[in-house]
mmCIF file of the N, C-alpha and C atoms, coordinates in Angstrom:
data_MODEL
# 
_entry.id   MODEL 
# 
loop_
_atom_site.group_PDB 
_atom_site.id 
_atom_site.type_symbol 
_atom_site.label_atom_id 
_atom_site.label_alt_id 
_atom_site.label_comp_id 
_atom_site.label_asym_id 
_atom_site.label_entity_id 
_atom_site.label_seq_id 
_atom_site.pdbx_PDB_ins_code 
_atom_site.Cartn_x 
_atom_site.Cartn_y 
_atom_site.Cartn_z 
_atom_site.occupancy 
_atom_site.B_iso_or_equiv 
_atom_site.pdbx_formal_charge 
_atom_site.auth_seq_id 
_atom_site.auth_comp_id 
_atom_site.auth_asym_id 
_atom_site.auth_atom_id 
_atom_site.pdbx_PDB_model_num 
ATOM 1   N N  . MET A 1 1  ? -48.633 4.792  56.467 1.00 0.00 ? 1  MET A N  1 
ATOM 2   C CA . MET A 1 1  ? -49.260 4.593  57.987 1.00 0.00 ? 1  MET A CA 1 
ATOM 3   C C  . MET A 1 1  ? -49.202 6.179  57.752 1.00 0.00 ? 1  MET A C  1 
ATOM 4   N N  . GLY A 1 2  ? -49.956 6.690  58.122 1.00 0.00 ? 2  GLY A N  1 
ATOM 5   C CA . GLY A 1 2  ? -50.152 8.820  58.307 1.00 0.00 ? 2  GLY A CA 1 
ATOM 6   C C  . GLY A 1 2  ? -50.618 9.497  59.586 1.00 0.00 ? 2  GLY A C  1 
ATOM 7   N N  . ILE A 1 3  ? -50.922 10.602 59.908 1.00 0.00 ? 3  ILE A N  1 
ATOM 8   C CA . ILE A 1 3  ? -50.830 11.113 60.740 1.00 0.00 ? 3  ILE A CA 1 
ATOM 9   C C  . ILE A 1 3  ? -51.832 10.612 61.308 1.00 0.00 ? 3  ILE A C  1 
ATOM 10  N N  . ASN A 1 4  ? -53.156 10.179 60.698 1.00 0.00 ? 4  ASN A N  1 
ATOM 11  C CA . ASN A 1 4  ? -54.589 9.968  60.989 1.00 0.00 ? 4  ASN A CA 1 
ATOM 12  C C  . ASN A 1 4  ? -55.017 8.995  61.130 1.00 0.00 ? 4  ASN A C  1 
ATOM 13  N N  . SER A 1 5  ? -53.781 7.706  61.281 1.00 0.00 ? 5  SER A N  1 
ATOM 14  C CA . SER A 1 5  ? -53.433 6.043  61.238 1.00 0.00 ? 5  SER A CA 1 
ATOM 15  C C  . SER A 1 5  ? -53.743 6.368  63.061 1.00 0.00 ? 5  SER A C  1 
ATOM 16  N N  . GLU A 1 6  ? -54.342 5.559  63.575 1.00 0.00 ? 6  GLU A N  1 
ATOM 17  C CA . GLU A 1 6  ? -54.477 4.690  64.525 1.00 0.00 ? 6  GLU A CA 1 
ATOM 18  C C  . GLU A 1 6  ? -53.673 3.657  64.722 1.00 0.00 ? 6  GLU A C  1 
ATOM 19  N N  . ARG A 1 7  ? -52.383 3.301  65.704 1.00 0.00 ? 7  ARG A N  1 
ATOM 20  C CA . ARG A 1 7  ? -51.690 2.227  66.442 1.00 0.00 ? 7  ARG A CA 1 
ATOM 21  C C  . ARG A 1 7  ? -52.069 1.646  67.194 1.00 0.00 ? 7  ARG A C  1 
ATOM 22  N N  . ASP A 1 8  ? -52.407 0.480  68.063 1.00 0.00 ? 8  ASP A N  1 
ATOM 23  C CA . ASP A 1 8  ? -52.435 0.263  69.473 1.00 0.00 ? 8  ASP A CA 1 
ATOM 24  C C  . ASP A 1 8  ? -50.963 -0.128 69.696 1.00 0.00 ? 8  ASP A C  1 
ATOM 25  N N  . ILE A 1 9  ? -49.887 1.129  69.535 1.00 0.00 ? 9  ILE A N  1 
ATOM 26  C CA . ILE A 1 9  ? -48.595 0.941  69.897 1.00 0.00 ? 9  ILE A CA 1 
ATOM 27  C C  . ILE A 1 9  ? -48.061 1.434  71.829 1.00 0.00 ? 9  ILE A C  1 
ATOM 28  N N  . GLU A 1 10 ? -47.081 0.899  72.569 1.00 0.00 ? 10 GLU A N  1 
ATOM 29  C CA . GLU A 1 10 ? -47.288 1.486  73.445 1.00 0.00 ? 10 GLU A CA 1 
ATOM 30  C C  . GLU A 1 10 ? -45.600 1.898  73.347 1.00 0.00 ? 10 GLU A C  1 
ATOM 31  N N  . ALA A 1 11 ? -45.645 3.397  73.339 1.00 0.00 ? 11 ALA A N  1 
ATOM 32  C CA . ALA A 1 11 ? -44.369 4.104  73.372 1.00 0.00 ? 11 ALA A CA 1 
ATOM 33  C C  . ALA A 1 11 ? -43.473 4.683  74.447 1.00 0.00 ? 11 ALA A C  1 
ATOM 34  N N  . ASN A 1 12 ? -42.628 5.281  74.818 1.00 0.00 ? 12 ASN A N  1 
ATOM 35  C CA . ASN A 1 12 ? -42.262 5.720  76.483 1.00 0.00 ? 12 ASN A CA 1 
ATOM 36  C C  . ASN A 1 12 ? -41.346 6.546  75.289 1.00 0.00 ? 12 ASN A C  1 
ATOM 37  N N  . MET A 1 13 ? -40.805 7.987  75.773 1.00 0.00 ? 13 MET A N  1 
ATOM 38  C CA . MET A 1 13 ? -40.782 9.338  75.118 1.00 0.00 ? 13 MET A CA 1 
ATOM 39  C C  . MET A 1 13 ? -40.024 9.958  76.298 1.00 0.00 ? 13 MET A C  1 
ATOM 40  N N  . GLN A 1 14 ? -38.926 10.470 76.271 1.00 0.00 ? 14 GLN A N  1 
ATOM 41  C CA . GLN A 1 14 ? -38.024 11.449 77.114 1.00 0.00 ? 14 GLN A CA 1 
ATOM 42  C C  . GLN A 1 14 ? -37.762 12.245 76.393 1.00 0.00 ? 14 GLN A C  1 
ATOM 43  N N  . ILE A 1 15 ? -37.565 13.412 77.204 1.00 0.00 ? 15 ILE A N  1 
ATOM 44  C CA . ILE A 1 15 ? -36.828 14.455 76.453 1.00 0.00 ? 15 ILE A CA 1 
ATOM 45  C C  . ILE A 1 15 ? -36.300 15.142 77.442 1.00 0.00 ? 15 ILE A C  1 
ATOM 46  N N  . GLY A 1 16 ? -35.078 15.530 77.322 1.00 0.00 ? 16 GLY A N  1 
ATOM 47  C CA . GLY A 1 16 ? -34.016 16.253 78.126 1.00 0.00 ? 16 GLY A CA 1 
ATOM 48  C C  . GLY A 1 16 ? -32.733 16.505 77.460 1.00 0.00 ? 16 GLY A C  1 
ATOM 49  N N  . PRO A 1 17 ? -31.722 17.551 78.372 1.00 0.00 ? 17 PRO A N  1 
ATOM 50  C CA . PRO A 1 17 ? -30.965 17.856 77.293 1.00 0.00 ? 17 PRO A CA 1 
ATOM 51  C C  . PRO A 1 17 ? -30.059 17.170 77.372 1.00 0.00 ? 17 PRO A C  1 
ATOM 52  N N  . THR A 1 18 ? -28.606 16.914 76.528 1.00 0.00 ? 18 THR A N  1 
ATOM 53  C CA . THR A 1 18 ? -27.342 16.022 76.631 1.00 0.00 ? 18 THR A CA 1 
ATOM 54  C C  . THR A 1 18 ? -26.391 16.880 77.195 1.00 0.00 ? 18 THR A C  1 
ATOM 55  N N  . ASP A 1 19 ? -25.063 15.605 77.525 1.00 0.00 ? 19 ASP A N  1 
ATOM 56  C CA . ASP A 1 19 ? -23.655 16.651 78.090 1.00 0.00 ? 19 ASP A CA 1 
ATOM 57  C C  . ASP A 1 19 ? -22.754 17.318 77.317 1.00 0.00 ? 19 ASP A C  1 
ATOM 58  N N  . LEU A 1 20 ? -23.573 17.696 76.207 1.00 0.00 ? 20 LEU A N  1 
ATOM 59  C CA . LEU A 1 20 ? -23.042 18.290 74.755 1.00 0.00 ? 20 LEU A CA 1 
ATOM 60  C C  . LEU A 1 20 ? -23.991 19.042 74.340 1.00 0.00 ? 20 LEU A C  1 
ATOM 61  N N  . GLY A 1 21 ? -24.461 19.846 75.485 1.00 0.00 ? 21 GLY A N  1 
ATOM 62  C CA . GLY A 1 21 ? -25.625 20.721 74.554 1.00 0.00 ? 21 GLY A CA 1 
ATOM 63  C C  . GLY A 1 21 ? -26.527 20.487 74.170 1.00 0.00 ? 21 GLY A C  1 
ATOM 64  N N  . MET A 1 22 ? -27.206 19.602 73.749 1.00 0.00 ? 22 MET A N  1 
ATOM 65  C CA . MET A 1 22 ? -28.008 19.039 72.650 1.00 0.00 ? 22 MET A CA 1 
ATOM 66  C C  . MET A 1 22 ? -29.239 18.844 73.434 1.00 0.00 ? 22 MET A C  1 
ATOM 67  N N  . VAL A 1 23 ? -30.795 19.153 72.571 1.00 0.00 ? 23 VAL A N  1 
ATOM 68  C CA . VAL A 1 23 ? -31.907 18.421 73.646 1.00 0.00 ? 23 VAL A CA 1 
ATOM 69  C C  . VAL A 1 23 ? -31.974 17.676 72.568 1.00 0.00 ? 23 VAL A C  1 
ATOM 70  N N  . ARG A 1 24 ? -32.352 15.963 73.883 1.00 0.00 ? 24 ARG A N  1 
ATOM 71  C CA . ARG A 1 24 ? -32.666 14.551 72.990 1.00 0.00 ? 24 ARG A CA 1 
ATOM 72  C C  . ARG A 1 24 ? -33.758 14.315 73.063 1.00 0.00 ? 24 ARG A C  1 
ATOM 73  N N  . ILE A 1 25 ? -34.541 13.886 72.064 1.00 0.00 ? 25 ILE A N  1 
ATOM 74  C CA . ILE A 1 25 ? -35.797 13.567 72.191 1.00 0.00 ? 25 ILE A CA 1 
ATOM 75  C C  . ILE A 1 25 ? -35.402 12.059 71.729 1.00 0.00 ? 25 ILE A C  1 
ATOM 76  N N  . PHE A 1 26 ? -36.169 10.960 73.959 1.00 0.00 ? 26 PHE A N  1 
ATOM 77  C CA . PHE A 1 26 ? -35.679 9.606  72.968 1.00 0.00 ? 26 PHE A CA 1 
ATOM 78  C C  . PHE A 1 26 ? -36.532 8.488  73.320 1.00 0.00 ? 26 PHE A C  1 
ATOM 79  N N  . ILE A 1 27 ? -37.314 7.880  72.370 1.00 0.00 ? 27 ILE A N  1 
ATOM 80  C CA . ILE A 1 27 ? -38.837 6.923  72.233 1.00 0.00 ? 27 ILE A CA 1 
ATOM 81  C C  . ILE A 1 27 ? -37.601 6.279  72.343 1.00 0.00 ? 27 ILE A C  1 
ATOM 82  N N  . GLU A 1 28 ? -38.633 5.060  72.881 1.00 0.00 ? 28 GLU A N  1 
ATOM 83  C CA . GLU A 1 28 ? -38.794 3.280  73.430 1.00 0.00 ? 28 GLU A CA 1 
ATOM 84  C C  . GLU A 1 28 ? -39.684 2.980  72.750 1.00 0.00 ? 28 GLU A C  1 
ATOM 85  N N  . ALA A 1 29 ? -40.066 1.805  72.344 1.00 0.00 ? 29 ALA A N  1 
ATOM 86  C CA . ALA A 1 29 ? -41.219 1.034  71.484 1.00 0.00 ? 29 ALA A CA 1 
ATOM 87  C C  . ALA A 1 29 ? -40.549 -0.427 71.014 1.00 0.00 ? 29 ALA A C  1 
ATOM 88  N N  . GLY A 1 30 ? -41.384 -1.371 71.637 1.00 0.00 ? 30 GLY A N  1 
ATOM 89  C CA . GLY A 1 30 ? -40.858 -2.465 71.146 1.00 0.00 ? 30 GLY A CA 1 
ATOM 90  C C  . GLY A 1 30 ? -40.256 -2.861 70.888 1.00 0.00 ? 30 GLY A C  1 
ATOM 91  N N  . GLY A 1 31 ? -38.846 -2.193 72.137 1.00 0.00 ? 31 GLY A N  1 
ATOM 92  C CA . GLY A 1 31 ? -37.279 -3.025 71.576 1.00 0.00 ? 31 GLY A CA 1 
ATOM 93  C C  . GLY A 1 31 ? -36.902 -2.617 71.067 1.00 0.00 ? 31 GLY A C  1 
ATOM 94  N N  . VAL A 1 32 ? -37.343 -1.279 70.496 1.00 0.00 ? 32 VAL A N  1 
ATOM 95  C CA . VAL A 1 32 ? -36.242 0.016  69.921 1.00 0.00 ? 32 VAL A CA 1 
ATOM 96  C C  . VAL A 1 32 ? -36.455 1.016  70.306 1.00 0.00 ? 32 VAL A C  1 
ATOM 97  N N  . GLU A 1 33 ? -35.126 1.336  70.105 1.00 0.00 ? 33 GLU A N  1 
ATOM 98  C CA . GLU A 1 33 ? -34.047 2.477  70.913 1.00 0.00 ? 33 GLU A CA 1 
ATOM 99  C C  . GLU A 1 33 ? -34.583 3.586  70.072 1.00 0.00 ? 33 GLU A C  1 
ATOM 100 N N  . ILE A 1 34 ? -35.055 4.802  69.652 1.00 0.00 ? 34 ILE A N  1 
ATOM 101 C CA . ILE A 1 34 ? -34.774 6.044  69.605 1.00 0.00 ? 34 ILE A CA 1 
ATOM 102 C C  . ILE A 1 34 ? -33.996 7.002  69.649 1.00 0.00 ? 34 ILE A C  1 
ATOM 103 N N  . PRO A 1 35 ? -32.882 7.418  69.877 1.00 0.00 ? 35 PRO A N  1 
ATOM 104 C CA . PRO A 1 35 ? -32.443 8.448  70.138 1.00 0.00 ? 35 PRO A CA 1 
ATOM 105 C C  . PRO A 1 35 ? -32.270 10.108 69.245 1.00 0.00 ? 35 PRO A C  1 
ATOM 106 N N  . MET A 1 36 ? -32.724 10.505 68.841 1.00 0.00 ? 36 MET A N  1 
ATOM 107 C CA . MET A 1 36 ? -33.152 12.008 68.333 1.00 0.00 ? 36 MET A CA 1 
ATOM 108 C C  . MET A 1 36 ? -32.942 13.130 68.746 1.00 0.00 ? 36 MET A C  1 
ATOM 109 N N  . ASP A 1 37 ? -31.095 13.969 68.624 1.00 0.00 ? 37 ASP A N  1 
ATOM 110 C CA . ASP A 1 37 ? -30.842 14.813 69.360 1.00 0.00 ? 37 ASP A CA 1 
ATOM 111 C C  . ASP A 1 37 ? -30.912 15.307 68.330 1.00 0.00 ? 37 ASP A C  1 
ATOM 112 N N  . PHE A 1 38 ? -30.967 17.608 68.435 1.00 0.00 ? 38 PHE A N  1 
ATOM 113 C CA . PHE A 1 38 ? -31.220 18.190 68.260 1.00 0.00 ? 38 PHE A CA 1 
ATOM 114 C C  . PHE A 1 38 ? -30.581 19.574 68.827 1.00 0.00 ? 38 PHE A C  1 
ATOM 115 N N  . GLU A 1 39 ? -30.196 20.407 67.666 1.00 0.00 ? 39 GLU A N  1 
ATOM 116 C CA . GLU A 1 39 ? -29.518 21.983 68.605 1.00 0.00 ? 39 GLU A CA 1 
ATOM 117 C C  . GLU A 1 39 ? -30.360 22.756 69.280 1.00 0.00 ? 39 GLU A C  1 
ATOM 118 N N  . PRO A 1 40 ? -30.583 23.340 70.155 1.00 0.00 ? 40 PRO A N  1 
ATOM 119 C CA . PRO A 1 40 ? -31.475 23.997 71.180 1.00 0.00 ? 40 PRO A CA 1 
ATOM 120 C C  . PRO A 1 40 ? -32.549 24.560 70.240 1.00 0.00 ? 40 PRO A C  1 
ATOM 121 N N  . GLU A 1 41 ? -31.882 25.806 68.838 1.00 0.00 ? 41 GLU A N  1 
ATOM 122 C CA . GLU A 1 41 ? -33.492 26.254 67.918 1.00 0.00 ? 41 GLU A CA 1 
ATOM 123 C C  . GLU A 1 41 ? -33.916 25.334 67.348 1.00 0.00 ? 41 GLU A C  1 
ATOM 124 N N  . GLU A 1 42 ? -33.063 24.300 67.039 1.00 0.00 ? 42 GLU A N  1 
ATOM 125 C CA . GLU A 1 42 ? -34.550 23.065 66.873 1.00 0.00 ? 42 GLU A CA 1 
ATOM 126 C C  . GLU A 1 42 ? -35.461 22.633 67.586 1.00 0.00 ? 42 GLU A C  1 
ATOM 127 N N  . ALA A 1 43 ? -35.264 22.834 68.596 1.00 0.00 ? 43 ALA A N  1 
ATOM 128 C CA . ALA A 1 43 ? -35.915 22.155 69.341 1.00 0.00 ? 43 ALA A CA 1 
ATOM 129 C C  . ALA A 1 43 ? -37.159 23.199 69.389 1.00 0.00 ? 43 ALA A C  1 
ATOM 130 N N  . ASP A 1 44 ? -36.251 24.307 69.945 1.00 0.00 ? 44 ASP A N  1 
ATOM 131 C CA . ASP A 1 44 ? -37.524 25.639 69.852 1.00 0.00 ? 44 ASP A CA 1 
ATOM 132 C C  . ASP A 1 44 ? -38.596 25.545 68.400 1.00 0.00 ? 44 ASP A C  1 
ATOM 133 N N  . GLU A 1 45 ? -37.472 25.582 67.170 1.00 0.00 ? 45 GLU A N  1 
ATOM 134 C CA . GLU A 1 45 ? -39.048 24.957 66.206 1.00 0.00 ? 45 GLU A CA 1 
ATOM 135 C C  . GLU A 1 45 ? -39.680 23.890 66.642 1.00 0.00 ? 45 GLU A C  1 
ATOM 136 N N  . ILE A 1 46 ? -39.880 23.156 67.130 1.00 0.00 ? 46 ILE A N  1 
ATOM 137 C CA . ILE A 1 46 ? -40.511 21.860 66.960 1.00 0.00 ? 46 ILE A CA 1 
ATOM 138 C C  . ILE A 1 46 ? -41.274 22.170 68.322 1.00 0.00 ? 46 ILE A C  1 
ATOM 139 N N  . ALA A 1 47 ? -40.792 22.581 69.314 1.00 0.00 ? 47 ALA A N  1 
ATOM 140 C CA . ALA A 1 47 ? -42.206 22.965 70.502 1.00 0.00 ? 47 ALA A CA 1 
ATOM 141 C C  . ALA A 1 47 ? -43.181 23.620 69.978 1.00 0.00 ? 47 ALA A C  1 
ATOM 142 N N  . GLU A 1 48 ? -43.221 24.773 69.166 1.00 0.00 ? 48 GLU A N  1 
ATOM 143 C CA . GLU A 1 48 ? -43.536 25.616 68.238 1.00 0.00 ? 48 GLU A CA 1 
ATOM 144 C C  . GLU A 1 48 ? -44.651 24.837 67.602 1.00 0.00 ? 48 GLU A C  1 
ATOM 145 N N  . GLU A 1 49 ? -43.987 24.400 66.851 1.00 0.00 ? 49 GLU A N  1 
ATOM 146 C CA . GLU A 1 49 ? -44.747 23.071 65.948 1.00 0.00 ? 49 GLU A CA 1 
ATOM 147 C C  . GLU A 1 49 ? -45.580 22.803 66.897 1.00 0.00 ? 49 GLU A C  1 
ATOM 148 N N  . ILE A 1 50 ? -45.503 22.071 67.792 1.00 0.00 ? 50 ILE A N  1 
ATOM 149 C CA . ILE A 1 50 ? -46.187 21.160 69.002 1.00 0.00 ? 50 ILE A CA 1 
ATOM 150 C C  . ILE A 1 50 ? -47.507 22.165 69.433 1.00 0.00 ? 50 ILE A C  1 
ATOM 151 N N  . ARG A 1 51 ? -47.038 23.159 69.633 1.00 0.00 ? 51 ARG A N  1 
ATOM 152 C CA . ARG A 1 51 ? -48.046 23.791 70.180 1.00 0.00 ? 51 ARG A CA 1 
ATOM 153 C C  . ARG A 1 51 ? -49.323 24.460 69.142 1.00 0.00 ? 51 ARG A C  1 
ATOM 154 N N  . ALA A 1 52 ? -48.770 24.489 67.769 1.00 0.00 ? 52 ALA A N  1 
ATOM 155 C CA . ALA A 1 52 ? -49.167 25.026 66.891 1.00 0.00 ? 52 ALA A CA 1 
ATOM 156 C C  . ALA A 1 52 ? -50.259 23.480 67.231 1.00 0.00 ? 52 ALA A C  1 
ATOM 157 N N  . ALA A 1 53 ? -49.929 22.358 66.714 1.00 0.00 ? 53 ALA A N  1 
ATOM 158 C CA . ALA A 1 53 ? -51.120 21.924 66.345 1.00 0.00 ? 53 ALA A CA 1 
ATOM 159 C C  . ALA A 1 53 ? -51.746 21.101 67.704 1.00 0.00 ? 53 ALA A C  1 
ATOM 160 N N  . ALA A 1 54 ? -51.505 21.070 69.181 1.00 0.00 ? 54 ALA A N  1 
ATOM 161 C CA . ALA A 1 54 ? -51.896 21.654 70.015 1.00 0.00 ? 54 ALA A CA 1 
ATOM 162 C C  . ALA A 1 54 ? -53.521 22.625 69.310 1.00 0.00 ? 54 ALA A C  1 
ATOM 163 N N  . ILE A 1 55 ? -53.233 23.465 69.809 1.00 0.00 ? 55 ILE A N  1 
ATOM 164 C CA . ILE A 1 55 ? -54.285 24.620 68.965 1.00 0.00 ? 55 ILE A CA 1 
ATOM 165 C C  . ILE A 1 55 ? -54.780 24.086 68.380 1.00 0.00 ? 55 ILE A C  1 
ATOM 166 N N  . ALA A 1 56 ? -54.415 23.356 66.655 1.00 0.00 ? 56 ALA A N  1 
ATOM 167 C CA . ALA A 1 56 ? -55.655 23.205 66.080 1.00 0.00 ? 56 ALA A CA 1 
ATOM 168 C C  . ALA A 1 56 ? -56.094 21.655 66.471 1.00 0.00 ? 56 ALA A C  1 
ATOM 169 N N  . ALA A 1 57 ? -55.827 21.208 67.156 1.00 0.00 ? 57 ALA A N  1 
ATOM 170 C CA . ALA A 1 57 ? -56.434 19.934 67.639 1.00 0.00 ? 57 ALA A CA 1 
ATOM 171 C C  . ALA A 1 57 ? -57.376 20.034 68.705 1.00 0.00 ? 57 ALA A C  1 
ATOM 172 N N  . ARG A 1 58 ? -57.126 21.607 69.024 1.00 0.00 ? 58 ARG A N  1 
ATOM 173 C CA . ARG A 1 58 ? -58.362 21.787 70.262 1.00 0.00 ? 58 ARG A CA 1 
ATOM 174 C C  . ARG A 1 58 ? -59.366 22.167 69.240 1.00 0.00 ? 58 ARG A C  1 
ATOM 175 N N  . ALA A 1 59 ? -59.246 22.710 68.167 1.00 0.00 ? 59 ALA A N  1 
ATOM 176 C CA . ALA A 1 59 ? -60.378 23.656 67.436 1.00 0.00 ? 59 ALA A CA 1 
ATOM 177 C C  . ALA A 1 59 ? -60.846 23.045 66.485 1.00 0.00 ? 59 ALA A C  1 
ATOM 178 N N  . VAL A 1 60 ? -59.977 21.749 66.256 1.00 0.00 ? 60 VAL A N  1 
ATOM 179 C CA . VAL A 1 60 ? -60.927 20.320 65.491 1.00 0.00 ? 60 VAL A CA 1 
ATOM 180 C C  . VAL A 1 60 ? -62.035 19.430 66.869 1.00 0.00 ? 60 VAL A C  1 
ATOM 181 N N  . LYS A 1 61 ? -61.841 19.745 68.294 1.00 0.00 ? 61 LYS A N  1 
ATOM 182 C CA . LYS A 1 61 ? -62.463 19.410 69.193 1.00 0.00 ? 61 LYS A CA 1 
ATOM 183 C C  . LYS A 1 61 ? -63.663 19.652 69.521 1.00 0.00 ? 61 LYS A C  1 
ATOM 184 N N  . LYS A 1 62 ? -63.573 20.913 69.273 1.00 0.00 ? 62 LYS A N  1 
ATOM 185 C CA . LYS A 1 62 ? -65.099 21.853 69.384 1.00 0.00 ? 62 LYS A CA 1 
ATOM 186 C C  . LYS A 1 62 ? -66.178 21.298 68.109 1.00 0.00 ? 62 LYS A C  1 
ATOM 187 N N  . ARG A 1 63 ? -65.901 21.185 67.060 1.00 0.00 ? 63 ARG A N  1 
ATOM 188 C CA . ARG A 1 63 ? -66.729 20.720 65.961 1.00 0.00 ? 63 ARG A CA 1 
ATOM 189 C C  . ARG A 1 63 ? -67.350 19.594 66.354 1.00 0.00 ? 63 ARG A C  1 
# 
């Protein structure tokens, strides 16, 4: 499975701070729960990657 492989899977995602000062991305799909904790600096890097991907996706969509 790659970034361009479509799947018909429903998932829920929550993002928020933990009580230990981490940023948690929590994904639940098909009875599987995946908590991923990041230092705030790592979360900033992830946010920048998401913004860059959104910009690139808009460029593809305009073609």
